[in-house]
Short mmCIF file of C-alpha atoms and ligand atoms in Angstrom, two decimals:
data_model
loop_
_atom_site.label_atom_id
_atom_site.label_comp_id
_atom_site.label_asym_id
_atom_site.label_seq_id
_atom_site.Cartn_x
_atom_site.Cartn_y
_atom_site.Cartn_z
CA MET L 433 -0.25 -0.46 0.15
CA SER L 434 1.24 3.29 -0.42
CA ASP L 435 2.42 6.04 1.52
CA LEU L 436 -1.10 8.36 0.38
CA GLU L 437 -3.62 5.41 0.41
CA ARG L 438 -2.05 3.88 3.63
CA ALA L 439 -2.50 8.38 5.01
CA GLY L 440 -6.30 7.63 3.42
CA ASP L 441 -7.88 4.70 4.85
CA ALA L 442 -8.80 6.46 8.25
CA ALA L 443 -12.35 7.77 8.33
CA SER L 444 -11.63 10.96 6.16
CA PRO L 445 -12.33 11.32 2.79
CA PHE L 446 -9.37 13.08 2.01
CA PRO L 447 -5.69 11.16 1.65
CA TYR L 448 -2.55 12.89 3.09
CA ALA L 449 0.52 12.14 1.97
CA PRO L 450 3.15 12.27 4.66
CA SER L 451 4.36 15.78 5.24
CA ARG L 452 6.92 16.09 7.87
CA GLU L 453 8.93 19.47 8.48
CA SER L 454 12.94 18.18 8.48
CA THR L 455 14.61 19.14 11.58
CA GLU L 456 18.13 19.55 9.71
CA ILE L 457 17.57 23.68 10.95
CA VAL L 458 18.28 22.69 14.38
CA SER L 459 21.46 21.67 15.53
CA LEU L 460 21.31 20.46 19.03
CA GLN L 461 24.11 20.49 21.14
CA GLU L 462 25.19 17.67 23.15
CA ARG L 463 25.32 19.46 26.83
CA TYR L 464 23.33 22.96 27.76
CA GLY L 465 24.76 24.83 30.69
CA LEU L 466 23.50 27.18 32.45
CA PHE L 467 22.97 31.65 31.13
CA ILE L 468 24.23 33.13 33.25
CA GLY L 469 26.50 36.62 32.96
CA GLY L 470 25.74 36.30 28.93
CA GLU L 471 26.81 32.94 28.46
CA LEU L 472 26.86 29.73 29.14
CA VAL L 473 27.98 27.96 32.01
CA GLU L 474 28.67 24.82 33.45
CA PRO L 475 26.20 24.27 36.86
CA LYS L 476 28.54 24.34 40.09
CA SER L 477 26.08 21.50 41.33
CA GLY L 478 27.48 19.81 38.41
CA ALA L 479 24.17 18.73 37.91
CA TRP L 480 22.79 16.99 34.75
CA PHE L 481 19.33 15.93 33.24
CA PRO L 482 18.28 14.79 29.68
CA THR L 483 15.62 16.75 27.53
CA ILE L 484 13.76 13.86 25.76
CA SER L 485 11.70 13.50 22.70
CA PRO L 486 8.02 12.98 23.82
CA ALA L 487 6.94 12.07 20.09
CA THR L 488 9.69 8.83 20.13
CA GLU L 489 10.90 8.76 23.56
CA GLU L 490 14.54 9.53 22.19
CA PRO L 491 16.65 11.65 24.56
CA LEU L 492 17.54 15.02 22.46
CA ALA L 493 20.21 17.04 24.83
CA GLU L 494 21.43 17.33 28.63
CA VAL L 495 20.79 20.53 30.16
CA ALA L 496 22.50 21.16 33.23
CA GLU L 497 20.59 21.49 36.95
CA ALA L 498 20.99 24.46 38.68
CA GLY L 499 22.08 24.32 42.37
CA GLU L 500 21.73 26.53 45.20
CA GLU L 501 25.23 27.82 44.24
CA ASP L 502 24.03 28.13 40.95
CA VAL L 503 20.30 30.23 41.52
CA ASP L 504 22.34 32.96 43.72
CA LEU L 505 25.54 33.42 41.03
CA ALA L 506 22.06 34.13 38.47
CA VAL L 507 20.20 36.43 40.61
CA GLU L 508 24.06 37.56 41.31
CA SER L 509 24.08 38.79 38.01
CA ALA L 510 20.99 40.06 37.60
CA ARG L 511 21.76 42.40 40.42
CA GLY L 512 25.09 43.93 39.24
CA ALA L 513 23.52 44.21 35.46
CA TRP L 514 20.20 45.81 36.76
CA GLU L 515 22.39 48.38 39.36
CA ARG L 516 25.36 49.00 36.57
CA HIS L 517 23.06 50.23 34.11
CA TRP L 518 20.40 48.52 33.31
CA ARG L 519 17.99 50.77 36.04
CA ASP L 520 18.96 54.39 34.38
CA LEU L 521 19.21 53.00 30.82
CA PRO L 522 16.22 55.18 28.60
CA GLY L 523 13.29 53.51 27.88
CA ARG L 524 14.08 53.87 24.33
CA GLU L 525 17.19 52.03 24.94
CA ARG L 526 15.76 49.16 26.20
CA ALA L 527 13.27 49.28 23.19
CA LYS L 528 16.40 48.53 21.06
CA TYR L 529 17.44 46.07 22.50
CA LEU L 530 13.13 44.17 22.53
CA TYR L 531 12.91 45.15 19.00
CA ARG L 532 16.19 43.72 17.99
CA ILE L 533 14.81 40.17 19.45
CA ALA L 534 11.24 40.41 17.95
CA ARG L 535 12.71 40.44 14.76
CA ALA L 536 15.69 37.65 15.12
CA LEU L 537 13.27 35.92 16.64
CA GLN L 538 11.20 36.24 13.63
CA GLU L 539 14.48 35.54 11.26
CA ARG L 540 14.30 32.10 13.02
CA ALA L 541 10.90 31.38 13.44
CA ARG L 542 11.49 27.95 11.09
CA GLU L 543 14.23 26.93 13.73
CA PHE L 544 13.00 28.16 16.57
CA ALA L 545 9.78 26.26 15.57
CA VAL L 546 11.20 22.87 14.98
CA LEU L 547 13.08 23.46 18.50
CA GLU L 548 9.92 23.50 20.45
CA THR L 549 8.01 20.82 18.74
CA LEU L 550 10.79 17.91 18.82
CA ASP L 551 10.97 18.72 22.48
CA GLY L 552 7.68 19.40 23.57
CA GLY L 553 5.68 17.62 21.06
CA LYS L 554 3.39 20.19 19.58
CA PRO L 555 2.54 20.17 16.44
CA ILE L 556 4.61 22.20 14.48
CA ARG L 557 1.88 23.73 12.35
CA GLU L 558 1.20 25.77 15.82
CA SER L 559 4.28 26.20 16.69
CA ARG L 560 4.78 27.15 13.29
CA ASP L 561 1.38 29.18 13.23
CA VAL L 562 0.92 30.24 16.64
CA ASP L 563 3.57 30.02 19.52
CA LEU L 564 6.04 31.93 17.12
CA PRO L 565 4.49 34.61 15.54
CA LEU L 566 2.86 35.22 19.34
CA ALA L 567 6.35 35.13 20.92
CA ALA L 568 7.92 37.96 18.35
CA ALA L 569 4.88 39.33 18.54
CA HIS L 570 4.68 40.32 22.72
CA PHE L 571 8.68 41.94 22.21
CA PHE L 572 7.38 43.75 19.43
CA TYR L 573 4.28 45.24 22.12
CA TYR L 574 6.27 46.23 24.73
CA ALA L 575 9.16 47.69 22.57
CA GLY L 576 6.48 49.49 22.16
CA TRP L 577 6.23 50.66 25.26
CA ALA L 578 9.34 50.58 26.90
CA ASP L 579 9.81 54.33 26.04
CA LYS L 580 5.75 55.53 26.81
CA LEU L 581 5.60 54.33 31.02
CA GLY L 582 5.17 58.09 31.54
CA TYR L 583 2.02 58.53 29.57
CA ALA L 584 0.92 54.13 30.36
CA PHE L 585 0.34 55.82 34.02
CA ALA L 586 -0.72 59.24 33.96
CA GLY L 587 0.25 61.44 37.30
CA ARG L 588 1.93 58.67 38.35
CA THR L 589 5.41 58.12 38.48
CA PRO L 590 7.08 54.21 37.32
CA ARG L 591 10.05 52.74 38.68
CA PRO L 592 11.16 49.50 38.26
CA LEU L 593 11.49 46.41 40.78
CA GLY L 594 14.80 45.27 40.44
CA VAL L 595 15.64 41.51 39.97
CA ALA L 596 12.63 39.35 38.45
CA ALA L 597 12.79 35.75 39.01
CA GLN L 598 10.25 33.85 36.40
CA VAL L 599 9.58 30.24 36.26
CA ILE L 600 7.15 28.81 33.06
CA PRO L 601 5.16 25.60 32.28
CA TRP L 602 6.24 23.47 29.72
CA ASN L 603 2.84 23.95 27.62
CA PHE L 604 3.88 27.57 25.81
CA PRO L 605 8.13 27.05 26.03
CA LEU L 606 9.23 29.94 24.35
CA LEU L 607 5.75 31.74 24.30
CA MET L 608 4.89 31.79 28.04
CA ALA L 609 9.52 32.72 27.79
CA ALA L 610 7.99 35.95 25.69
CA TRP L 611 5.58 36.65 28.18
CA LYS L 612 7.16 37.08 31.24
CA LEU L 613 10.98 38.27 29.55
CA ALA L 614 9.04 41.70 27.22
CA PRO L 615 7.56 43.82 30.07
CA ALA L 616 10.22 43.22 32.48
CA LEU L 617 12.85 43.93 30.36
CA ALA L 618 10.66 46.96 28.98
CA THR L 619 9.91 47.89 32.28
CA GLY L 620 13.64 48.13 33.32
CA ASN L 621 13.87 45.25 35.74
CA THR L 622 15.88 41.88 35.36
CA ALA L 623 15.18 39.12 35.31
CA VAL L 624 16.00 35.16 35.75
CA LEU L 625 13.70 32.84 34.02
CA LYS L 626 13.37 28.94 35.29
CA PRO L 627 12.15 26.95 31.90
CA ALA L 628 10.38 23.56 32.51
CA GLU L 629 12.00 21.35 32.79
CA THR L 630 10.74 19.04 30.28
CA THR L 631 11.13 21.76 27.87
CA PRO L 632 14.47 24.01 27.98
CA LEU L 633 15.29 23.68 24.98
CA THR L 634 13.65 26.77 23.23
CA ALA L 635 14.50 29.32 25.90
CA LEU L 636 17.99 28.26 25.86
CA LEU L 637 17.90 28.79 21.69
CA LEU L 638 16.64 32.10 22.61
CA THR L 639 19.94 32.23 24.91
CA GLU L 640 21.87 32.83 21.36
CA VAL L 641 19.19 35.80 20.26
CA LEU L 642 19.79 37.67 23.11
CA GLN L 643 23.91 37.14 22.23
CA ASP L 644 23.21 38.24 19.05
CA ALA L 645 21.20 41.20 20.02
CA ASP L 646 23.77 42.33 22.23
CA LEU L 647 21.50 42.21 25.59
CA PRO L 648 24.14 43.68 28.79
CA PRO L 649 25.59 40.72 30.20
CA GLY L 650 23.13 39.95 33.36
CA VAL L 651 19.95 41.05 32.12
CA VAL L 652 18.28 38.01 31.96
CA ASN L 653 20.09 34.78 33.41
CA VAL L 654 18.01 31.23 32.09
CA ILE L 655 18.43 28.68 34.88
CA THR L 656 17.31 24.76 34.12
CA GLY L 657 16.20 22.88 36.22
CA ALA L 658 13.09 20.76 37.84
CA GLY L 659 10.75 22.16 41.46
CA GLU L 660 13.65 22.12 43.21
CA THR L 661 15.37 24.79 41.36
CA GLY L 662 12.09 27.31 40.88
CA SER L 663 11.67 27.00 44.51
CA HIS L 664 15.44 27.94 45.08
CA LEU L 665 14.80 30.63 42.66
CA VAL L 666 11.36 32.37 43.74
CA ASN L 667 12.53 31.91 48.02
CA HIS L 668 16.09 33.74 47.20
CA PRO L 669 16.08 36.63 49.00
CA GLY L 670 17.76 38.90 46.25
CA ILE L 671 14.79 38.78 44.10
CA ASP L 672 12.32 41.59 44.37
CA LYS L 673 9.75 39.85 42.06
CA VAL L 674 8.54 36.83 40.89
CA ALA L 675 5.68 35.68 38.16
CA PHE L 676 5.34 32.56 38.18
CA THR L 677 2.80 30.41 35.40
CA GLY L 678 2.32 26.74 36.53
CA SER L 679 -0.30 24.36 38.78
CA THR L 680 -2.43 26.17 41.02
CA GLU L 681 -0.69 23.82 43.12
CA VAL L 682 2.46 25.07 43.04
CA GLY L 683 1.36 28.27 43.03
CA LYS L 684 0.04 28.04 46.43
CA ILE L 685 3.27 26.71 48.03
CA ILE L 686 4.71 29.80 46.37
CA GLN L 687 1.89 31.89 47.26
CA ARG L 688 2.21 30.79 50.57
CA SER L 689 6.30 31.32 51.11
CA LEU L 690 6.23 34.85 50.58
CA ALA L 691 3.99 36.02 52.61
CA GLY L 692 4.85 38.98 54.58
CA THR L 693 8.43 39.06 53.01
CA GLY L 694 6.98 41.34 50.71
CA ARG L 695 7.79 40.77 47.34
CA ARG L 696 5.68 40.83 44.65
CA LEU L 697 3.78 37.99 43.63
CA THR L 698 1.87 37.24 39.95
CA LEU L 699 0.76 33.76 39.93
CA GLU L 700 -1.03 32.65 36.30
CA LEU L 701 -2.59 29.33 37.39
CA GLY L 702 -5.01 26.50 36.09
CA GLY L 703 -7.91 26.39 34.80
CA LYS L 704 -11.44 24.37 33.97
CA ALA L 705 -12.96 26.66 31.88
CA ALA L 706 -15.92 26.01 30.16
CA ASN L 707 -17.23 26.86 26.23
CA ILE L 708 -21.25 27.44 26.82
CA VAL L 709 -22.45 27.28 23.46
CA PHE L 710 -27.12 28.28 22.82
CA GLU L 711 -29.58 27.00 19.96
CA ASP L 712 -29.10 29.64 18.29
CA ALA L 713 -25.00 29.88 17.09
CA PRO L 714 -24.42 28.78 13.61
CA LEU L 715 -23.71 25.18 14.42
CA ASP L 716 -20.41 24.35 12.80
CA GLN L 717 -18.48 27.80 13.89
CA ALA L 718 -19.40 26.23 17.11
CA VAL L 719 -17.80 23.09 16.47
CA GLU L 720 -14.58 24.10 14.94
CA GLY L 721 -14.45 26.49 18.45
CA ILE L 722 -15.24 23.13 20.52
CA VAL L 723 -12.51 21.25 18.76
CA ASN L 724 -10.08 24.40 18.57
CA GLY L 725 -10.63 25.06 22.40
CA ILE L 726 -9.81 21.54 23.90
CA TYR L 727 -7.70 19.26 21.47
CA PHE L 728 -5.11 22.86 20.61
CA ASN L 729 -2.09 21.68 21.91
CA GLN L 730 -3.37 18.45 22.79
CA GLY L 731 -5.34 20.04 25.65
CA HIS L 732 -2.10 21.47 27.35
CA VAL L 733 -3.68 25.07 27.84
CA CYS L 734 -5.13 26.56 31.15
CA CYS L 735 -7.96 28.36 29.15
CA ALA L 736 -8.93 25.05 27.37
CA GLY L 737 -12.36 24.95 26.58
CA SER L 738 -11.82 21.31 28.89
CA ARG L 739 -16.57 21.37 29.62
CA LEU L 740 -18.98 21.67 27.29
CA LEU L 741 -22.06 23.62 28.38
CA VAL L 742 -24.74 23.15 25.40
CA GLN L 743 -28.52 24.11 25.31
CA GLU L 744 -30.24 20.97 25.39
CA SER L 745 -33.02 21.34 22.71
CA VAL L 746 -29.06 21.63 20.38
CA ALA L 747 -27.46 18.89 22.39
CA GLY L 748 -28.03 16.35 19.96
CA PRO L 749 -26.94 18.11 16.11
CA VAL L 750 -23.47 19.69 18.30
CA LEU L 751 -22.61 15.95 19.91
CA GLU L 752 -22.76 14.67 16.42
CA LYS L 753 -21.20 16.93 14.60
CA LEU L 754 -18.18 16.97 17.21
CA LYS L 755 -18.05 12.68 16.52
CA ASP L 756 -18.03 13.44 12.43
CA ARG L 757 -15.65 16.03 13.30
CA LEU L 758 -13.06 13.71 15.46
CA GLU L 759 -12.52 11.13 13.15
CA THR L 760 -11.47 13.95 10.72
CA LEU L 761 -8.67 14.78 13.36
CA ARG L 762 -5.01 13.46 12.75
CA VAL L 763 -3.04 12.27 15.58
CA GLY L 764 0.67 11.40 15.92
CA ASP L 765 4.02 12.90 14.50
CA PRO L 766 4.24 16.34 15.67
CA LEU L 767 6.74 17.21 12.73
CA ASP L 768 4.20 15.95 10.30
CA LYS L 769 2.73 19.07 9.42
CA ASN L 770 -0.92 17.85 8.27
CA THR L 771 -0.41 16.88 11.90
CA ASP L 772 -4.46 17.81 14.56
CA VAL L 773 -2.91 17.11 17.70
CA GLY L 774 0.38 15.87 18.50
CA ALA L 775 2.78 13.65 21.68
CA ILE L 776 1.43 14.05 25.26
CA ASN L 777 4.34 16.39 27.03
CA SER L 778 6.10 13.73 29.31
CA ARG L 779 4.76 9.95 30.67
CA ALA L 780 3.71 11.69 33.87
CA GLN L 781 0.97 14.54 31.92
CA LEU L 782 -0.04 10.67 29.84
CA ASP L 783 -0.41 9.04 33.38
CA LYS L 784 -2.11 12.01 34.66
CA ILE L 785 -4.64 12.24 31.91
CA THR L 786 -5.27 8.33 31.91
CA GLU L 787 -6.25 8.52 35.67
CA LEU L 788 -8.77 11.42 35.42
CA VAL L 789 -9.98 9.63 32.19
CA GLN L 790 -10.43 6.24 33.78
CA ALA L 791 -12.11 8.24 36.91
CA GLY L 792 -14.38 9.43 34.61
CA VAL L 793 -15.47 5.95 33.21
CA ASP L 794 -15.31 4.79 36.85
CA GLU L 795 -17.83 7.55 37.83
CA GLY L 796 -20.89 6.48 34.88
CA ALA L 797 -19.90 9.08 32.72
CA GLU L 798 -19.92 7.84 28.99
CA MET L 799 -16.61 8.36 26.71
CA TYR L 800 -16.78 8.24 22.87
CA GLN L 801 -13.08 8.49 21.47
CA PRO L 802 -12.48 7.87 17.72
CA ALA L 803 -10.99 5.54 15.59
CA CYS L 804 -7.19 6.26 14.94
CA ASP L 805 -4.26 4.34 15.06
CA LEU L 806 -0.99 6.14 17.21
CA PRO L 807 2.93 5.44 17.05
CA GLU L 808 4.17 2.99 18.90
CA ARG L 809 6.49 4.45 20.50
CA GLY L 810 6.30 7.86 22.37
CA TYR L 811 2.87 9.11 24.89
CA TRP L 812 -0.09 9.45 23.33
CA PHE L 813 -3.37 9.77 23.94
CA ARG L 814 -6.95 9.82 21.76
CA PRO L 815 -9.12 13.23 21.31
CA THR L 816 -11.88 12.35 24.00
CA VAL L 817 -15.67 13.51 24.62
CA PHE L 818 -16.95 12.35 27.83
CA THR L 819 -21.37 12.78 28.21
CA SER L 820 -23.71 11.96 30.76
CA VAL L 821 -21.20 13.89 32.89
CA ALA L 822 -22.11 15.04 36.40
CA GLN L 823 -21.39 18.32 37.77
CA SER L 824 -19.39 16.46 40.76
CA HIS L 825 -17.31 14.42 38.26
CA ARG L 826 -14.23 14.56 38.46
CA ILE L 827 -13.47 15.13 34.88
CA ALA L 828 -16.24 18.19 35.26
CA GLN L 829 -14.27 19.05 38.51
CA GLU L 830 -11.01 18.67 37.65
CA GLU L 831 -8.16 20.16 35.22
CA ILE L 832 -7.02 17.33 33.12
CA PHE L 833 -4.91 19.46 31.18
CA GLY L 834 -4.85 17.14 28.37
CA PRO L 835 -7.87 16.47 25.01
CA VAL L 836 -10.05 15.36 27.20
CA LEU L 837 -13.77 16.80 26.91
CA ALA L 838 -16.32 16.43 29.25
CA VAL L 839 -20.13 17.41 28.24
CA MET L 840 -23.04 18.77 29.99
CA THR L 841 -26.15 20.34 29.22
CA PHE L 842 -28.29 23.37 30.25
CA ARG L 843 -31.57 24.65 29.27
CA THR L 844 -32.08 28.85 29.62
CA PRO L 845 -29.37 31.31 30.63
CA GLU L 846 -28.80 31.50 34.08
CA GLU L 847 -28.43 27.23 34.33
CA ALA L 848 -25.52 28.20 32.37
CA LEU L 849 -24.49 30.66 34.34
CA VAL L 850 -24.40 28.67 37.17
CA LYS L 851 -22.82 25.76 35.89
CA ALA L 852 -20.19 28.03 33.95
CA ASN L 853 -19.34 29.09 37.76
CA ASN L 854 -19.37 25.72 39.33
CA THR L 855 -15.46 25.49 39.85
CA PRO L 856 -12.42 27.03 41.61
CA TYR L 857 -10.99 28.25 39.16
CA GLY L 858 -12.12 31.41 37.01
CA LEU L 859 -9.77 31.87 34.28
CA SER L 860 -11.24 31.61 31.06
CA ALA L 861 -14.62 31.39 29.09
CA GLY L 862 -16.46 30.87 25.96
CA VAL L 863 -20.00 31.97 24.48
CA TRP L 864 -21.70 31.54 20.81
CA THR L 865 -25.19 32.86 20.41
CA GLU L 866 -26.09 34.76 17.72
CA LYS L 867 -27.04 37.45 19.86
CA GLY L 868 -24.86 40.63 20.79
CA SER L 869 -27.42 41.06 24.27
CA ARG L 870 -26.74 37.72 25.43
CA ILE L 871 -22.98 37.73 25.36
CA LEU L 872 -23.06 41.65 27.42
CA TRP L 873 -24.96 39.72 30.04
CA MET L 874 -22.81 36.63 30.35
CA ALA L 875 -19.70 38.07 30.47
CA SER L 876 -20.71 40.29 32.79
CA ARG L 877 -21.56 37.84 34.94
CA LEU L 878 -18.94 35.06 34.20
CA ARG L 879 -16.11 34.58 36.88
CA ALA L 880 -13.14 34.40 34.55
CA GLY L 881 -10.49 36.41 33.38
CA VAL L 882 -10.92 36.02 29.59
CA ILE L 883 -13.91 36.15 27.88
CA TRP L 884 -14.35 34.42 23.93
CA ALA L 885 -17.61 35.24 22.17
CA ASN L 886 -17.64 32.84 19.04
CA THR L 887 -14.49 32.13 18.81
CA TYR L 888 -11.98 30.39 21.11
CA ASN L 889 -8.06 30.84 22.05
CA ARG L 890 -7.00 33.85 20.08
CA PHE L 891 -4.56 35.48 21.78
CA ASP L 892 -3.31 38.98 21.21
CA PRO L 893 -0.14 40.86 23.09
CA ALA L 894 -2.31 43.75 23.54
CA SER L 895 -5.29 41.34 25.53
CA PRO L 896 -4.79 41.56 29.47
CA PHE L 897 -4.92 37.43 30.40
CA GLY L 898 -5.69 36.55 33.95
CA GLY L 899 -7.43 34.71 36.07
CA TYR L 900 -10.10 35.38 39.25
CA LYS L 901 -10.06 32.74 42.02
CA GLU L 902 -8.06 29.59 42.30
CA SER L 903 -6.71 30.48 38.73
CA GLY L 904 -4.04 33.12 40.23
CA PHE L 905 -4.23 36.97 39.44
CA GLY L 906 -2.21 39.92 38.16
CA ARG L 907 -2.70 39.92 34.54
CA GLU L 908 0.19 39.33 31.55
CA GLY L 909 -0.40 41.01 28.15
CA GLY L 910 -1.29 44.60 26.90
CA LEU L 911 -1.41 48.42 29.38
CA HIS L 912 -2.41 45.75 32.91
CA GLY L 913 0.72 43.36 31.87
CA LEU L 914 3.73 46.49 32.54
CA GLU L 915 1.92 47.21 35.92
CA PRO L 916 3.01 43.85 38.69
CA TYR L 917 6.89 44.52 36.87
CA LEU L 918 6.32 48.36 38.34
CA ALA L 919 6.69 50.16 42.00
CA PHE L 920 5.25 54.41 41.48
CA GLU L 921 7.02 57.29 43.33
CA GLY L 922 5.33 57.74 46.85
CA ALA L 923 3.19 54.36 46.41
CA GLY L 924 6.32 52.01 47.46
P1 NAD T 1215 3.72 23.31 37.71
O1 NAD T 1215 3.84 24.11 38.07
O2 NAD T 1215 4.12 21.73 38.31
O3 NAD T 1215 4.87 23.65 37.16
C1 NAD T 1215 5.47 24.67 36.55
C2 NAD T 1215 6.67 25.97 37.29
O4 NAD T 1215 7.17 25.33 38.07
C3 NAD T 1215 7.97 24.53 36.26
O5 NAD T 1215 9.28 24.99 35.78
C4 NAD T 1215 8.31 23.32 37.31
O6 NAD T 1215 9.06 23.03 37.00
C5 NAD T 1215 7.71 24.86 38.82
N1 NAD T 1215 8.26 23.95 39.56
C6 NAD T 1215 7.13 23.03 40.38
N2 NAD T 1215 7.45 23.30 41.25
C7 NAD T 1215 8.38 24.28 42.33
C8 NAD T 1215 8.22 24.87 43.45
N3 NAD T 1215 8.12 24.50 44.61
N4 NAD T 1215 8.80 26.06 43.16
C9 NAD T 1215 8.86 27.03 42.38
N5 NAD T 1215 8.66 26.44 40.80
C10 NAD T 1215 8.33 25.07 41.26
O7 NAD T 1215 3.27 22.87 36.18
P2 NAD T 1215 3.09 22.55 35.02
O8 NAD T 1215 2.23 20.58 35.06
O9 NAD T 1215 4.67 22.10 34.31
O10 NAD T 1215 2.12 22.97 33.76
C11 NAD T 1215 0.96 22.95 33.52
C12 NAD T 1215 -0.41 23.73 34.77
O11 NAD T 1215 0.49 25.47 34.19
C13 NAD T 1215 -0.93 23.89 34.50
O12 NAD T 1215 -2.04 23.48 35.18
C14 NAD T 1215 -1.89 24.88 33.45
O13 NAD T 1215 -2.91 25.74 33.80
C15 NAD T 1215 -0.82 25.83 34.50
N6 NAD T 1215 -0.86 27.17 33.13
C16 NAD T 1215 -1.14 28.12 33.46
C17 NAD T 1215 -1.10 29.02 32.02
C18 NAD T 1215 -1.83 30.46 32.91
O14 NAD T 1215 -1.35 31.67 32.05
N7 NAD T 1215 -2.63 30.92 34.00
C19 NAD T 1215 -0.49 29.03 30.93
C20 NAD T 1215 -0.10 27.59 31.26
C21 NAD T 1215 -0.20 27.13 32.08
#
């Protein structure tokens, strides 16, 4: 059987020939040190750990594991760079560096996208069309603010805080680095960034861009390691601000340990968003929005539309269309440009998804998965839909962070609202309806930081992003994203 025939024998009527992105553009080093003082250095800890490709389980490189002494050096380096010149550099000069970084990301976008997909397992289509353009856009956007801070906060005189400790997760590695670094640098702070242990490579490649941009040594430091390294960093007495994106569990630990220290903190945590479809919504578009809401990036998205609330009168046709659409999703090699759902980021995450899906089955929900072949090696999970879900089920309450949708129904807008807000989280929501007044009615009552109407998972650097309740506090993006990195004269 030819590749073309084989690719076409799934439920999709369209045959696809494999279209694999070449990895030649990426040159991996065997080992990556810590980026401290403007160069990659060996860790004082002497410890290293491998980072693997979740699609093949093959090791890609070894990465340094920063210990306490390494964290000290990184913070010292950031402090020195801040005091020596970064805090006093005019905004227009800081902006030049940010523009250079943004342009270099655009120029090297393909290389970054391939590396992101290799290290994290997300489809190349998404790294190429979402992560990279948005990361560059973030640097461009904040470059524009760097010399206008005096106008951004009328009547108040902003000043930088000092050294920011920034800890990020594995679902959007480079994009989260951009969300952290761009506003910190634009406002005159220096940074120590810690990428997640399963996806350190694009942050390390970014250090080449920082060097090429002639960013003064120490302004950005990148240290790798797992939770222990993160903990040393956020608890270091030499830092002025912590910006954390990750799980609610770790967010709570950090909040507790920072209480009373006077250090500034922003937390971007988990979510369990409701995607709400009313009977008057354009159903085909809504189904695309549901698919994008939960299967984008394998559902490893804090704002994923993981709970579908569909009005009872259209539940039948919506589910039928959704199941049909699921049959056409292509799961597999993330480097293939036809792939819709790539690899699960790690063995640990796959185990967590499997456990929660089993809980859904045990608690009596009905599971549907399309028939699709999965590669033999690597970490994979089929796109999954649960119906007959009760509000109390774990799959309706807990963040799964995988391609798993829990479907519930409602009859009235009031009922939809109560069900949507019945969660400890409050990061995002989606509303699908033709009626503008209903969108506004819902949006003003939903307890969520980001609400999309007739679309889902749209991001823009000019738009603030962040949560309520256990989804954290503080905003990233937009004008709001500058404030957590600034103090104001007279206000401490
Ligand atoms: P995680 O909390 O386990 O890890 C996040 C980061 O924190 C990693 O770099 C990790 O090494 C580090 N870390 C772990 N323990 C630490 C500690 N005690 N002190 C300091 N740092 C520590 O989360 P994860 O599994 O990597 O990421 C998934 C989570 O992130 C999900 O819950 C998701 O919703 C959330 N997330 C939120 C947003 C948002 O903007 N709200 C965005 C992306 C991901």
